[in-house]
mmCIF file of C-alpha atoms in Angstrom:
data_model
loop_
_atom_site.group_PDB
_atom_site.id
_atom_site.type_symbol
_atom_site.label_atom_id
_atom_site.label_comp_id
_atom_site.label_asym_id
_atom_site.label_seq_id
_atom_site.Cartn_x
_atom_site.Cartn_y
_atom_site.Cartn_z
ATOM 1 C CA MET B 17 105.702 76.274 119.113
ATOM 2 C CA SER B 18 109.233 76.822 117.853
ATOM 3 C CA GLU B 19 109.580 79.034 114.802
ATOM 4 C CA LYS B 20 110.931 77.982 111.419
ATOM 5 C CA ILE B 21 111.627 81.152 109.464
ATOM 6 C CA LEU B 22 112.331 81.306 105.720
ATOM 7 C CA VAL B 23 113.992 84.473 104.372
ATOM 8 C CA ILE B 24 113.792 84.727 100.568
ATOM 9 C CA GLY B 25 116.190 87.259 99.048
ATOM 10 C CA ALA B 26 118.556 86.958 101.999
ATOM 11 C CA ASN B 27 121.650 88.273 100.192
ATOM 12 C CA GLY B 28 120.296 91.789 99.721
ATOM 13 C CA GLN B 29 120.660 94.984 101.719
ATOM 14 C CA ILE B 30 117.791 94.150 104.107
ATOM 15 C CA GLY B 31 118.151 90.381 104.095
ATOM 16 C CA THR B 32 121.816 90.382 105.084
ATOM 17 C CA GLU B 33 121.066 92.167 108.350
ATOM 18 C CA LEU B 34 117.647 90.639 108.963
ATOM 19 C CA VAL B 35 118.993 87.062 108.889
ATOM 20 C CA ILE B 36 121.654 87.895 111.472
ATOM 21 C CA THR B 37 119.096 89.519 113.769
ATOM 22 C CA LEU B 38 116.528 86.737 113.417
ATOM 23 C CA ARG B 39 119.167 84.100 114.163
ATOM 24 C CA ASN B 40 120.197 85.987 117.278
ATOM 25 C CA ILE B 41 116.569 85.920 118.426
ATOM 26 C CA HIS B 42 115.387 82.474 117.342
ATOM 27 C CA GLY B 43 118.605 80.463 116.989
ATOM 28 C CA THR B 44 120.782 79.767 113.970
ATOM 29 C CA ASP B 45 119.028 76.631 112.733
ATOM 30 C CA ALA B 46 115.573 78.195 113.007
ATOM 31 C CA VAL B 47 116.266 80.677 110.176
ATOM 32 C CA ILE B 48 116.733 79.425 106.604
ATOM 33 C CA ALA B 49 118.391 82.017 104.388
ATOM 34 C CA SER B 50 117.717 81.683 100.661
ATOM 35 C CA ASP B 51 118.569 83.557 97.492
ATOM 36 C CA ILE B 52 119.041 82.969 93.787
ATOM 37 C CA ASN B 53 122.852 82.865 94.286
ATOM 38 C CA THR B 54 125.095 81.692 97.096
ATOM 39 C CA PRO B 55 126.145 84.619 99.333
ATOM 40 C CA ALA B 56 129.316 86.478 98.386
ATOM 41 C CA ASP B 57 130.333 86.943 102.016
ATOM 42 C CA ALA B 58 130.216 84.751 105.081
ATOM 43 C CA SER B 59 127.189 86.400 106.730
ATOM 44 C CA HIS B 60 124.897 83.429 106.043
ATOM 45 C CA GLN B 61 127.479 80.666 106.208
ATOM 46 C CA ASN B 62 126.898 79.907 109.881
ATOM 47 C CA GLY B 63 123.380 78.619 109.265
ATOM 48 C CA PRO B 64 121.088 76.916 106.741
ATOM 49 C CA PHE B 65 121.141 78.317 103.205
ATOM 50 C CA GLU B 66 119.103 77.279 100.174
ATOM 51 C CA ILE B 67 119.135 78.357 96.532
ATOM 52 C CA ALA B 68 115.705 79.796 95.737
ATOM 53 C CA ASN B 69 114.255 81.439 92.640
ATOM 54 C CA VAL B 70 110.842 82.981 93.272
ATOM 55 C CA LEU B 71 109.984 82.609 89.577
ATOM 56 C CA ASP B 72 110.687 78.859 89.653
ATOM 57 C CA LYS B 73 107.406 77.610 91.092
ATOM 58 C CA ASP B 74 108.504 73.981 91.495
ATOM 59 C CA ASN B 75 111.747 74.956 93.222
ATOM 60 C CA LEU B 76 109.889 77.276 95.581
ATOM 61 C CA HIS B 77 107.220 74.680 96.333
ATOM 62 C CA ASN B 78 109.906 72.163 97.232
ATOM 63 C CA LEU B 79 111.483 74.707 99.572
ATOM 64 C CA PHE B 80 108.196 75.239 101.425
ATOM 65 C CA ASN B 81 107.534 71.517 101.545
ATOM 66 C CA LYS B 82 111.023 70.739 102.870
ATOM 67 C CA HIS B 83 111.121 73.338 105.652
ATOM 68 C CA ARG B 84 107.422 73.915 106.474
ATOM 69 C CA PRO B 85 108.091 77.498 107.622
ATOM 70 C CA THR B 86 105.984 79.198 110.269
ATOM 71 C CA GLN B 87 107.107 82.625 109.033
ATOM 72 C CA VAL B 88 108.250 83.802 105.602
ATOM 73 C CA TYR B 89 110.026 87.058 104.742
ATOM 74 C CA LEU B 90 109.898 87.728 100.986
ATOM 75 C CA LEU B 91 112.605 90.288 100.186
ATOM 76 C CA ALA B 92 113.477 89.354 96.586
ATOM 77 C CA ALA B 93 112.800 92.321 94.284
ATOM 78 C CA ILE B 94 114.154 94.504 91.503
ATOM 79 C CA LEU B 95 114.392 98.076 92.831
ATOM 80 C CA SER B 96 113.461 101.421 91.287
ATOM 81 C CA ALA B 97 116.489 102.483 89.219
ATOM 82 C CA ILE B 98 117.249 99.011 87.818
ATOM 83 C CA GLY B 99 113.521 98.421 87.325
ATOM 84 C CA GLU B 100 113.352 101.296 84.864
ATOM 85 C CA GLN B 101 116.111 99.664 82.813
ATOM 86 C CA LYS B 102 114.367 96.269 82.839
ATOM 87 C CA PRO B 103 110.679 97.071 83.316
ATOM 88 C CA LYS B 104 109.061 93.779 82.305
ATOM 89 C CA MET B 105 111.609 91.733 84.232
ATOM 90 C CA ALA B 106 110.997 93.926 87.280
ATOM 91 C CA TRP B 107 107.225 93.482 87.038
ATOM 92 C CA ASP B 108 107.557 89.721 86.615
ATOM 93 C CA LEU B 109 109.920 89.236 89.537
ATOM 94 C CA ASN B 110 108.145 91.618 91.900
ATOM 95 C CA MET B 111 104.615 90.435 91.098
ATOM 96 C CA THR B 112 104.824 86.761 90.118
ATOM 97 C CA GLY B 113 107.272 86.068 92.950
ATOM 98 C CA LEU B 114 104.862 87.562 95.477
ATOM 99 C CA LEU B 115 101.896 85.568 94.163
ATOM 100 C CA HIS B 116 103.887 82.333 94.307
ATOM 101 C CA VAL B 117 104.804 82.971 97.934
ATOM 102 C CA LEU B 118 101.260 83.981 98.919
ATOM 103 C CA ASP B 119 99.839 80.820 97.323
ATOM 104 C CA PHE B 120 102.336 78.556 99.058
ATOM 105 C CA ALA B 121 101.843 80.357 102.359
ATOM 106 C CA VAL B 122 98.136 79.514 102.164
ATOM 107 C CA GLU B 123 98.825 75.917 101.056
ATOM 108 C CA PHE B 124 101.357 75.220 103.805
ATOM 109 C CA LYS B 125 99.464 77.200 106.467
ATOM 110 C CA VAL B 126 102.280 79.675 107.154
ATOM 111 C CA ALA B 127 101.409 81.658 110.287
ATOM 112 C CA LYS B 128 102.889 85.017 109.169
ATOM 113 C CA VAL B 129 104.295 86.502 105.963
ATOM 114 C CA PHE B 130 106.320 89.718 105.667
ATOM 115 C CA TRP B 131 106.592 91.528 102.348
ATOM 116 C CA PRO B 132 108.233 94.959 101.959
ATOM 117 C CA SER B 133 106.531 97.775 100.133
ATOM 118 C CA SER B 134 108.079 101.214 99.562
ATOM 119 C CA ILE B 135 107.479 104.951 99.470
ATOM 120 C CA ALA B 136 107.656 104.375 95.686
ATOM 121 C CA VAL B 137 103.920 103.537 95.810
ATOM 122 C CA PHE B 138 103.279 107.278 95.985
ATOM 123 C CA GLY B 139 103.412 109.424 92.870
ATOM 124 C CA PRO B 140 103.484 112.994 91.568
ATOM 125 C CA HIS B 141 99.910 113.703 92.733
ATOM 126 C CA SER B 142 100.388 112.304 96.246
ATOM 127 C CA PRO B 143 100.879 114.937 98.967
ATOM 128 C CA GLN B 144 104.664 115.332 99.256
ATOM 129 C CA GLN B 145 104.820 116.705 102.804
ATOM 130 C CA GLN B 146 103.787 114.362 105.625
ATOM 131 C CA THR B 147 102.327 111.969 103.065
ATOM 132 C CA PRO B 148 99.389 110.250 104.804
ATOM 133 C CA GLN B 149 98.621 106.538 104.976
ATOM 134 C CA TYR B 150 95.618 107.001 102.684
ATOM 135 C CA CYS B 151 95.839 109.409 99.745
ATOM 136 C CA VAL B 152 96.092 109.582 95.954
ATOM 137 C CA MET B 153 98.650 107.013 94.781
ATOM 138 C CA ASP B 154 99.781 107.271 91.158
ATOM 139 C CA PRO B 155 103.298 105.779 90.970
ATOM 140 C CA ASN B 156 105.042 106.267 87.637
ATOM 141 C CA THR B 157 107.796 103.646 87.936
ATOM 142 C CA VAL B 158 107.510 99.898 87.441
ATOM 143 C CA TYR B 159 108.881 99.392 90.939
ATOM 144 C CA GLY B 160 106.261 101.743 92.352
ATOM 145 C CA PHE B 161 103.226 100.279 90.664
ATOM 146 C CA SER B 162 104.393 96.709 91.251
ATOM 147 C CA LYS B 163 104.606 97.546 94.959
ATOM 148 C CA LEU B 164 101.159 99.193 94.894
ATOM 149 C CA ALA B 165 99.679 96.149 93.157
ATOM 150 C CA GLY B 166 101.468 93.915 95.667
ATOM 151 C CA GLU B 167 99.865 95.807 98.547
ATOM 152 C CA ARG B 168 96.444 95.112 97.064
ATOM 153 C CA TRP B 169 97.264 91.399 96.714
ATOM 154 C CA CYS B 170 98.469 91.217 100.333
ATOM 155 C CA GLU B 171 95.270 92.785 101.629
ATOM 156 C CA TYR B 172 93.227 90.524 99.325
ATOM 157 C CA TYR B 173 94.885 87.333 100.602
ATOM 158 C CA HIS B 174 94.278 88.468 104.178
ATOM 159 C CA ALA B 175 90.586 89.170 103.476
ATOM 160 C CA LYS B 176 89.908 86.112 101.301
ATOM 161 C CA TYR B 177 92.114 83.429 102.855
ATOM 162 C CA GLY B 178 92.837 84.780 106.337
ATOM 163 C CA LEU B 179 96.566 84.887 105.587
ATOM 164 C CA ASP B 180 98.436 87.012 108.116
ATOM 165 C CA VAL B 181 100.469 89.186 105.733
ATOM 166 C CA ARG B 182 102.296 92.202 107.141
ATOM 167 C CA SER B 183 104.089 94.963 105.272
ATOM 168 C CA LEU B 184 105.992 98.240 105.629
ATOM 169 C CA ARG B 185 106.431 101.039 103.127
ATOM 170 C CA TYR B 186 110.167 101.447 103.618
ATOM 171 C CA PRO B 187 111.799 104.818 102.990
ATOM 172 C CA GLY B 188 115.338 104.856 101.588
ATOM 173 C CA LEU B 189 117.495 102.518 103.662
ATOM 174 C CA ILE B 190 121.039 103.282 104.815
ATOM 175 C CA GLY B 191 123.363 100.622 106.207
ATOM 176 C CA TRP B 192 127.010 99.597 106.214
ATOM 177 C CA LYS B 193 126.877 95.795 106.229
ATOM 178 C CA ALA B 194 125.726 95.301 102.625
ATOM 179 C CA ASN B 195 125.723 97.227 99.361
ATOM 180 C CA PRO B 196 122.501 98.911 98.216
ATOM 181 C CA GLY B 197 120.528 97.181 95.500
ATOM 182 C CA GLY B 198 120.038 99.722 92.729
ATOM 183 C CA GLY B 199 117.519 102.172 94.149
ATOM 184 C CA THR B 200 116.978 105.907 93.818
ATOM 185 C CA THR B 201 118.127 106.558 97.400
ATOM 186 C CA ASP B 202 121.461 104.720 97.000
ATOM 187 C CA TYR B 203 123.407 108.000 97.070
ATOM 188 C CA ALA B 204 122.907 108.116 100.842
ATOM 189 C CA VAL B 205 125.013 104.960 101.193
ATOM 190 C CA HIS B 206 127.598 105.659 98.484
ATOM 191 C CA ILE B 207 128.365 109.091 99.929
ATOM 192 C CA PHE B 208 129.759 107.589 103.146
ATOM 193 C CA HIS B 209 132.092 105.193 101.323
ATOM 194 C CA GLU B 210 133.416 107.955 99.066
ATOM 195 C CA ALA B 211 133.808 110.407 101.941
ATOM 196 C CA LEU B 212 136.176 107.971 103.640
ATOM 197 C CA LYS B 213 137.973 106.822 100.472
ATOM 198 C CA THR B 214 138.411 110.032 98.482
ATOM 199 C CA GLY B 215 137.011 112.889 100.572
ATOM 200 C CA LYS B 216 134.587 113.877 97.821
ATOM 201 C CA TYR B 217 131.372 112.700 96.205
ATOM 202 C CA GLU B 218 129.265 113.602 93.167
ATOM 203 C CA SER B 219 125.589 113.189 94.009
ATOM 204 C CA PHE B 220 123.257 111.994 91.270
ATOM 205 C CA LEU B 221 120.405 113.839 93.048
ATOM 206 C CA SER B 222 120.237 117.632 93.265
ATOM 207 C CA ALA B 223 121.323 119.550 96.351
ATOM 208 C CA ASP B 224 117.803 120.229 97.634
ATOM 209 C CA THR B 225 116.150 116.855 96.939
ATOM 210 C CA ALA B 226 114.576 115.880 100.257
ATOM 211 C CA LEU B 227 113.633 112.210 100.674
ATOM 212 C CA PRO B 228 112.573 110.074 103.640
ATOM 213 C CA MET B 229 115.422 107.803 104.771
ATOM 214 C CA MET B 230 115.984 105.314 107.581
ATOM 215 C CA TYR B 231 119.029 103.766 109.197
ATOM 216 C CA MET B 232 119.071 99.996 108.750
ATOM 217 C CA ASP B 233 119.085 99.336 112.498
ATOM 218 C CA ASP B 234 115.740 101.116 112.750
ATOM 219 C CA ALA B 235 114.373 99.363 109.655
ATOM 220 C CA ILE B 236 115.207 95.912 111.024
ATOM 221 C CA ARG B 237 113.759 96.829 114.409
ATOM 222 C CA ALA B 238 110.566 98.113 112.749
ATOM 223 C CA THR B 239 110.228 94.921 110.721
ATOM 224 C CA ILE B 240 110.552 92.618 113.709
ATOM 225 C CA SER B 241 108.332 94.852 115.863
ATOM 226 C CA LEU B 242 105.587 94.649 113.263
ATOM 227 C CA MET B 243 105.944 90.868 112.975
ATOM 228 C CA ASP B 244 105.817 90.521 116.777
ATOM 229 C CA ALA B 245 102.710 92.700 117.161
ATOM 230 C CA PRO B 246 99.400 90.982 118.032
ATOM 231 C CA ALA B 247 97.350 90.391 114.889
ATOM 232 C CA ASP B 248 94.271 92.056 116.353
ATOM 233 C CA ALA B 249 96.233 95.285 116.947
ATOM 234 C CA LEU B 250 96.924 95.753 113.229
ATOM 235 C CA THR B 251 94.507 97.942 111.295
ATOM 236 C CA ILE B 252 96.523 98.126 108.048
ATOM 237 C CA ARG B 253 96.686 95.011 105.875
ATOM 238 C CA SER B 254 98.057 96.699 102.762
ATOM 239 C CA SER B 255 101.288 98.265 104.072
ATOM 240 C CA TYR B 256 102.152 100.644 106.905
ATOM 241 C CA ASN B 257 103.744 104.034 106.250
ATOM 242 C CA LEU B 258 107.194 104.240 107.846
ATOM 243 C CA ALA B 259 108.638 107.733 108.140
ATOM 244 C CA GLY B 260 112.320 107.629 108.993
ATOM 245 C CA ILE B 261 114.191 110.934 108.743
ATOM 246 C CA SER B 262 113.984 113.341 105.804
ATOM 247 C CA PHE B 263 117.051 115.192 104.536
ATOM 248 C CA THR B 264 118.695 116.486 101.344
ATOM 249 C CA PRO B 265 122.120 115.560 99.933
ATOM 250 C CA THR B 266 123.394 118.948 101.158
ATOM 251 C CA GLN B 267 122.168 118.356 104.704
ATOM 252 C CA LEU B 268 123.787 114.922 104.727
ATOM 253 C CA ALA B 269 127.056 116.322 103.364
ATOM 254 C CA ASN B 270 127.073 119.018 106.046
ATOM 255 C CA GLU B 271 126.648 116.367 108.718
ATOM 256 C CA ILE B 272 129.551 114.361 107.252
ATOM 257 C CA LYS B 273 131.708 117.516 107.302
ATOM 258 C CA LYS B 274 131.391 117.608 111.074
ATOM 259 C CA HIS B 275 133.494 114.412 111.047
ATOM 260 C CA ILE B 276 135.500 114.981 107.842
ATOM 261 C CA PRO B 277 135.922 118.782 107.554
ATOM 262 C CA ASP B 278 137.535 118.696 104.086
ATOM 263 C CA PHE B 279 134.767 116.595 102.533
ATOM 264 C CA GLU B 280 133.429 118.055 99.270
ATOM 265 C CA ILE B 281 130.151 117.303 97.500
ATOM 266 C CA THR B 282 129.260 118.165 93.894
ATOM 267 C CA TYR B 283 126.082 117.519 91.956
ATOM 268 C CA GLY B 284 125.661 115.783 88.620
ATOM 269 C CA ALA B 285 123.026 116.626 86.027
ATOM 270 C CA ASN B 286 120.511 114.745 83.867
ATOM 271 C CA ASP B 287 120.474 111.574 85.925
ATOM 272 C CA PRO B 288 117.209 109.629 85.363
ATOM 273 C CA ARG B 289 116.979 108.909 89.089
ATOM 274 C CA GLN B 290 116.256 112.605 89.716
ATOM 275 C CA ALA B 291 112.853 112.353 88.019
ATOM 276 C CA ILE B 292 112.005 109.333 90.156
ATOM 277 C CA ALA B 293 113.003 111.155 93.338
ATOM 278 C CA ASP B 294 110.968 114.227 92.340
ATOM 279 C CA SER B 295 107.808 112.093 92.204
ATOM 280 C CA TRP B 296 108.287 110.684 95.718
ATOM 281 C CA PRO B 297 107.286 112.112 99.109
ATOM 282 C CA LYS B 298 109.599 114.480 100.959
ATOM 283 C CA SER B 299 108.329 113.350 104.365
ATOM 284 C CA ILE B 300 105.956 110.649 105.645
ATOM 285 C CA ASP B 301 103.221 110.475 108.275
ATOM 286 C CA ASP B 302 103.553 107.128 110.077
ATOM 287 C CA SER B 303 101.021 107.780 112.850
ATOM 288 C CA TYR B 304 99.231 104.456 112.195
ATOM 289 C CA ALA B 305 102.443 102.542 112.926
ATOM 290 C CA GLN B 306 102.961 104.576 116.085
ATOM 291 C CA LYS B 307 99.386 103.999 117.247
ATOM 292 C CA ASP B 308 98.919 100.335 116.258
ATOM 293 C CA TRP B 309 102.220 98.771 117.320
ATOM 294 C CA GLY B 310 104.125 101.439 119.192
ATOM 295 C CA TRP B 311 106.658 102.342 116.525
ATOM 296 C CA ASN B 312 109.245 105.043 117.238
ATOM 297 C CA ILE B 313 112.514 105.885 115.514
ATOM 298 C CA GLU B 314 115.872 105.888 117.347
ATOM 299 C CA TYR B 315 118.383 107.225 114.799
ATOM 300 C CA ASN B 316 118.298 110.861 113.745
ATOM 301 C CA LEU B 317 120.621 112.298 111.080
ATOM 302 C CA SER B 318 123.549 113.039 113.388
ATOM 303 C CA LYS B 319 123.412 109.695 115.221
ATOM 304 C CA MET B 320 123.147 107.773 111.952
ATOM 305 C CA THR B 321 126.036 109.661 110.323
ATOM 306 C CA ALA B 322 128.356 109.072 113.270
ATOM 307 C CA ASP B 323 127.510 105.364 113.389
ATOM 308 C CA MET B 324 127.922 104.862 109.628
ATOM 309 C CA LEU B 325 131.351 106.511 109.553
ATOM 310 C CA GLU B 326 132.563 104.686 112.643
ATOM 311 C CA ASN B 327 131.588 101.271 111.263
ATOM 312 C CA LEU B 328 132.831 101.911 107.712
ATOM 313 C CA LYS B 329 136.248 103.034 108.994
ATOM 314 C CA ASN B 330 136.720 99.505 110.256
ATOM 315 C CA ILE B 331 135.874 97.754 107.001
ATOM 316 C CA ASP B 332 136.786 100.099 104.120
#
C-alpha cells in the first residue's frame, strides 16, 4: 500500500528537514506538509501544503478526512524556554493538540503516529549521568511535564485502542537548515552563526553545563528508523531515550576554534534557561533503542562541528 504521510508542524526545526527526507523516500505528493502559517522559505513549496491548527478540532478533522493519512508526524509544540513565558498556552498546545491527533488517528485508522518527546521529561531528582529509560521523572517546566503527560497518553492509546504510536526523547537538536524554536539548547545552534558572522559569542549557559545534543541528520535518521522498525520489535510505547553526544559550551567552543582560531566565547549570567538546563540530564542511556531497533549515532562533536560550519558558510 502506498503511504500518505501528514506532517503537522512542518515549518519547525525538525519538520523542515523531515519533510524533505520523507519526500525523497516516498515521493513529493505522498507527504503533506502542514503548519499554522505558510512556510517562510521554499522548502515545502515543491509539494502539498495545508494550513493546520492543532487546537482547531474542526480544521484538523477536515485535514484527516481530506487526506486519509497512513502515517502522521505531530511536531507542533511550544518548547521549553518559550513555554516558561507562556505556560498555559504551552500546556494547551502541547497537550490538547496531541489528544486531537490521537483521537483522529483512531477514527481514521492511521497505521502509525510519531510524536516527539524530550529529555525535558527528566527533572532534578532523575539520575543526571547516563540517565536510564526508567527512573524518577519530576520535570519542573511546563514543556517537561506536558511531554511526560503526553508519553502517558501515547502509551495509553496504544494499550486501549491498539494505536501504533512511536516516540523519541530527543536531546538538544543542532542543524543548519532551519532556526531553532525557543529551547534551552538553542545556544548550540546560535554559536555557529555568530562564530562565522562576528567571531565571538556570549553563551546564555555556563561554561561547564553539559547537555545531551544531537546533529539533525542523526535525529532525522533515528526518527525514520524508529518508524520503519517492525511493531513487534518495539518494547517502549511511551518514548525511547535517545542519547546523542554530550558536551559543554566550552567544549563546543574549543572545537569551533580548530576551524576559526580567533573565535572567542564569553558567558552571560542570570539567564532563566540556566536553571532549566541544570535540571536536565548530562548524558543519556539509550540502550533500549540500540537493542530494539538497532540505533547507532554517526556524528560525534568534531564531525558535527565541521559539517555545521561548512554548510553555514554557504548560506550565511
